[in-house]
Amino acid sequence: MSAHPGTGGTALIVVDIQNDFCPGGALAVPGGDEVIAPVNRLIAGFETVVLTQDWHPAGHSSFASQHPGRAPFSSVEMFYGPQTLWPDHCVQGTPGATFHRDLMRDQARLIIRKGIHRHIDSYSTFFENDRRTPTGLAGFLREHGVKHVVLAGLALDYCVAYSALDAVTHGFEVTVVPEACRAIDLDGSLKAAEVSMREAGVRFASPDDVLSTIR
Ligand code: VGL
Ligand code: ZN
């Protein structure tokens, strides 16, 4: 028997627990570092753990600094639709893009890096924001027989929510663990994300519920 019987069909996806999304970071999510303790407990219970990393080239088109006269957190029209402009964050190879040092990383089977194309942002860990360019995660999960994905991390109303919705589209059963997530909450984005996840059939569960059902 494996150390974690019964977890084979379920994967944990830990979204963007990077320094820039934690207090003191360039795009700090309030309380971002508070997710690390519950996330580590989840990681310890799973056999298939995927970590994601927001991983932008310098001068990425989602940075307000690339749009003269535009402020961070305003919105522009890109070729793929509206795009919120962010402070420069998670630039490849910088300390801000590094995983938070307290995150348990050794057990991860795969690290997905997203937002790597200069002219397309990516909130979802399955597709870039053009909704067409895949990251390869769905194929990885299918090849490992995963049917159910559990999501936690940052930010609940952006990368976690978009990833959850895309996972549903790919036919996975999807559970989000809100206690192990924190939100940016820009102009009602948290409420909107919760509504669209609920409507899509995403389930919400506590870390204890998740751990007891996979065991
Ligand atoms: C994210 C905004 C910009 C996230 C990434 O991880 O939720 N949000 N880039
Ligand atoms: Zn980003």
Short mmCIF file of C-alpha atoms and ligand atoms in Angstrom, two decimals:
data_model
loop_
_atom_site.label_atom_id
_atom_site.label_comp_id
_atom_site.label_asym_id
_atom_site.label_seq_id
_atom_site.Cartn_x
_atom_site.Cartn_y
_atom_site.Cartn_z
CA MET A 1 0.00 0.00 0.00
CA SER A 2 1.21 3.52 -0.69
CA ALA A 3 1.65 5.96 2.16
CA HIS A 4 -1.48 7.75 1.04
CA PRO A 5 -4.02 5.14 -0.02
CA GLY A 6 -6.94 6.50 -1.94
CA THR A 7 -5.37 9.77 -3.05
CA GLY A 8 -4.47 8.52 -6.52
CA GLY A 9 -7.46 9.98 -8.33
CA THR A 10 -7.25 13.33 -6.57
CA ALA A 11 -4.61 16.01 -7.07
CA LEU A 12 -3.86 19.06 -4.96
CA ILE A 13 -3.06 22.21 -6.92
CA VAL A 14 -1.33 24.87 -4.83
CA VAL A 15 -1.64 28.20 -6.57
CA ASP A 16 1.01 30.95 -6.56
CA ILE A 17 2.29 30.99 -2.97
CA GLN A 18 5.07 33.37 -3.93
CA ASN A 19 6.71 36.23 -2.10
CA ASP A 20 5.12 38.91 -4.29
CA PHE A 21 1.62 37.75 -3.27
CA CYS A 22 2.50 37.70 0.44
CA PRO A 23 2.72 40.68 2.82
CA GLY A 24 5.61 42.92 1.76
CA GLY A 25 5.42 41.69 -1.85
CA ALA A 26 4.76 43.72 -4.99
CA LEU A 27 1.14 42.51 -5.33
CA ALA A 28 0.51 41.52 -1.74
CA VAL A 29 -2.74 39.69 -1.09
CA PRO A 30 -4.03 40.62 2.38
CA GLY A 31 -3.17 37.75 4.73
CA GLY A 32 -1.52 35.85 1.88
CA ASP A 33 1.00 34.13 4.15
CA GLU A 34 -1.81 32.85 6.41
CA VAL A 35 -2.63 30.17 3.84
CA ILE A 36 0.72 28.44 4.26
CA ALA A 37 -0.15 26.47 7.43
CA PRO A 38 -3.41 24.97 6.05
CA VAL A 39 -1.81 24.42 2.63
CA ASN A 40 1.11 22.53 4.19
CA ARG A 41 -1.36 20.30 6.04
CA LEU A 42 -3.08 19.54 2.75
CA ILE A 43 0.22 18.86 0.97
CA ALA A 44 1.21 16.34 3.65
CA GLY A 45 -1.95 14.34 2.91
CA PHE A 46 -1.65 14.17 -0.88
CA GLU A 47 0.27 11.96 -3.25
CA THR A 48 -0.12 14.15 -6.32
CA VAL A 49 0.79 17.76 -5.60
CA VAL A 50 1.17 20.41 -8.27
CA LEU A 51 2.58 23.85 -7.44
CA THR A 52 1.97 26.80 -9.70
CA GLN A 53 4.09 29.87 -10.09
CA ASP A 54 3.15 33.17 -11.71
CA TRP A 55 6.26 33.65 -13.86
CA HIS A 56 6.33 36.78 -16.00
CA PRO A 57 9.11 38.04 -18.24
CA ALA A 58 10.25 41.59 -17.39
CA GLY A 59 8.05 44.09 -19.24
CA HIS A 60 5.03 41.78 -19.23
CA SER A 61 1.95 43.31 -20.84
CA SER A 62 -0.14 42.88 -17.67
CA PHE A 63 2.13 45.37 -15.88
CA ALA A 64 0.76 48.92 -15.61
CA SER A 65 4.35 50.11 -16.14
CA GLN A 66 4.05 49.00 -19.80
CA HIS A 67 1.01 51.24 -20.40
CA PRO A 68 2.01 54.90 -20.09
CA GLY A 69 -0.57 56.94 -18.19
CA ARG A 70 -2.36 53.87 -16.83
CA ALA A 71 -2.48 53.15 -13.13
CA PRO A 72 -2.16 49.75 -11.52
CA PHE A 73 -5.57 48.11 -10.95
CA SER A 74 -7.17 49.89 -13.92
CA SER A 75 -8.36 47.89 -16.91
CA VAL A 76 -7.30 47.92 -20.58
CA GLU A 77 -8.52 46.12 -23.66
CA MET A 78 -6.09 43.49 -24.95
CA PHE A 79 -6.50 41.44 -28.15
CA TYR A 80 -8.11 38.72 -26.01
CA GLY A 81 -10.44 41.03 -24.01
CA PRO A 82 -10.27 43.21 -20.89
CA GLN A 83 -7.14 42.90 -18.77
CA THR A 84 -6.54 44.36 -15.31
CA LEU A 85 -3.18 46.10 -15.04
CA TRP A 86 -1.04 45.09 -12.10
CA PRO A 87 2.07 46.43 -10.41
CA ASP A 88 5.19 44.65 -11.76
CA HIS A 89 5.18 41.28 -9.97
CA CYS A 90 6.57 37.75 -10.14
CA VAL A 91 9.27 38.57 -12.66
CA GLN A 92 11.13 35.38 -13.64
CA GLY A 93 14.11 34.69 -11.42
CA THR A 94 13.49 37.53 -8.94
CA PRO A 95 13.01 37.03 -5.17
CA GLY A 96 9.37 38.13 -5.55
CA ALA A 97 8.71 35.20 -7.90
CA THR A 98 10.23 32.67 -5.49
CA PHE A 99 7.93 30.42 -3.47
CA HIS A 100 7.42 31.56 0.13
CA ARG A 101 10.15 29.87 2.15
CA ASP A 102 7.70 28.17 4.51
CA LEU A 103 5.77 26.43 1.73
CA MET A 104 6.43 22.66 1.69
CA ARG A 105 7.80 22.24 -1.81
CA ASP A 106 9.66 18.93 -1.77
CA GLN A 107 6.62 16.77 -2.37
CA ALA A 108 5.54 18.56 -5.54
CA ARG A 109 5.46 16.37 -8.63
CA LEU A 110 5.09 19.24 -11.04
CA ILE A 111 5.60 22.97 -11.03
CA ILE A 112 3.51 24.81 -13.61
CA ARG A 113 4.77 28.25 -14.58
CA LYS A 114 2.26 30.55 -16.18
CA GLY A 115 2.08 34.04 -17.61
CA ILE A 116 5.34 33.35 -19.42
CA HIS A 117 4.26 34.87 -22.74
CA ARG A 118 4.99 38.58 -22.79
CA HIS A 119 1.75 39.56 -24.54
CA ILE A 120 -0.77 37.29 -22.79
CA ASP A 121 -1.52 37.17 -19.08
CA SER A 122 -2.58 33.93 -17.42
CA TYR A 123 -4.72 33.67 -14.33
CA SER A 124 -5.69 30.08 -14.89
CA THR A 125 -3.16 27.34 -14.47
CA PHE A 126 -4.79 25.48 -17.39
CA PHE A 127 -5.03 28.19 -20.09
CA GLU A 128 -3.51 31.59 -20.73
CA ASN A 129 -5.98 34.51 -20.71
CA ASP A 130 -6.64 34.10 -24.44
CA ARG A 131 -8.53 31.01 -23.18
CA ARG A 132 -6.82 28.91 -25.89
CA THR A 133 -3.12 28.53 -25.11
CA PRO A 134 -2.79 25.50 -22.79
CA THR A 135 -0.18 25.11 -20.05
CA GLY A 136 -0.13 21.30 -20.29
CA LEU A 137 -1.60 20.74 -16.82
CA ALA A 138 -4.77 18.99 -18.06
CA GLY A 139 -2.68 16.43 -19.96
CA PHE A 140 -0.47 15.80 -16.94
CA LEU A 141 -3.48 15.23 -14.69
CA ARG A 142 -5.19 12.91 -17.20
CA GLU A 143 -2.06 10.83 -17.70
CA HIS A 144 -1.94 10.32 -13.93
CA GLY A 145 -5.57 9.22 -13.76
CA VAL A 146 -6.69 12.29 -11.84
CA LYS A 147 -10.46 12.84 -11.79
CA HIS A 148 -10.79 15.31 -8.93
CA VAL A 149 -8.74 18.44 -8.27
CA VAL A 150 -8.51 20.32 -4.99
CA LEU A 151 -7.37 23.94 -5.22
CA ALA A 152 -5.86 26.26 -2.61
CA GLY A 153 -3.62 29.34 -2.65
CA LEU A 154 -3.55 32.88 -4.04
CA ALA A 155 -5.51 34.66 -5.13
CA LEU A 156 -8.96 33.17 -4.57
CA ASP A 157 -10.69 35.64 -6.92
CA TYR A 158 -8.11 35.43 -9.73
CA CYS A 159 -5.79 32.48 -10.24
CA VAL A 160 -7.66 30.07 -7.99
CA ALA A 161 -11.09 30.92 -9.42
CA TYR A 162 -10.00 30.88 -13.08
CA SER A 163 -8.20 27.59 -12.51
CA ALA A 164 -11.25 26.08 -10.81
CA LEU A 165 -13.53 27.12 -13.68
CA ASP A 166 -11.14 25.73 -16.30
CA ALA A 167 -10.82 22.49 -14.35
CA VAL A 168 -14.62 22.12 -14.53
CA THR A 169 -14.46 22.79 -18.29
CA HIS A 170 -11.90 19.99 -18.59
CA GLY A 171 -14.32 17.60 -16.89
CA PHE A 172 -12.60 17.35 -13.50
CA GLU A 173 -14.53 17.29 -10.26
CA VAL A 174 -13.40 20.46 -8.45
CA THR A 175 -13.11 21.41 -4.78
CA VAL A 176 -11.80 24.77 -3.56
CA VAL A 177 -10.59 25.17 0.04
CA PRO A 178 -11.44 28.82 0.96
CA GLU A 179 -9.72 28.58 4.38
CA ALA A 180 -6.50 27.91 2.49
CA CYS A 181 -7.00 30.84 0.07
CA ARG A 182 -6.95 34.65 0.31
CA ALA A 183 -8.39 37.17 -2.17
CA ILE A 184 -7.32 40.45 -3.79
CA ASP A 185 -11.00 41.59 -3.85
CA LEU A 186 -10.86 44.32 -6.47
CA ASP A 187 -14.27 45.92 -7.29
CA GLY A 188 -16.33 42.98 -6.06
CA SER A 189 -14.11 40.38 -7.72
CA LEU A 190 -14.36 38.03 -4.75
CA LYS A 191 -18.18 37.89 -4.72
CA ALA A 192 -18.26 37.51 -8.51
CA ALA A 193 -15.72 34.70 -8.40
CA GLU A 194 -17.64 32.86 -5.68
CA VAL A 195 -20.88 33.11 -7.67
CA SER A 196 -19.33 31.86 -10.91
CA MET A 197 -17.58 28.98 -9.15
CA ARG A 198 -20.80 27.94 -7.41
CA GLU A 199 -22.77 28.16 -10.64
CA ALA A 200 -20.17 26.01 -12.41
CA GLY A 201 -20.54 23.29 -9.77
CA VAL A 202 -17.32 23.90 -7.84
CA ARG A 203 -17.55 22.59 -4.28
CA PHE A 204 -16.15 24.34 -1.22
CA ALA A 205 -14.67 22.37 1.66
CA SER A 206 -12.50 22.81 4.76
CA PRO A 207 -8.99 21.30 4.93
CA ASP A 208 -10.29 18.71 7.44
CA ASP A 209 -13.15 17.68 5.12
CA VAL A 210 -10.74 17.29 2.21
CA LEU A 211 -8.22 15.30 4.23
CA SER A 212 -10.85 12.98 5.68
CA THR A 213 -12.41 12.24 2.28
CA ILE A 214 -9.14 11.39 0.52
CA ARG A 215 -8.00 9.04 3.27
C1 VGL B 1 -2.57 36.74 -9.95
C2 VGL B 1 -3.01 38.89 -10.60
C3 VGL B 1 -1.94 38.88 -11.47
C4 VGL B 1 -2.92 35.59 -9.07
C5 VGL B 1 -1.49 36.70 -10.83
O1 VGL B 1 -2.06 34.71 -8.82
O2 VGL B 1 -4.09 35.52 -8.62
N1 VGL B 1 -3.32 37.83 -9.86
N2 VGL B 1 -1.19 37.78 -11.58
ZN ZN B 2 0.59 37.82 -12.69
#
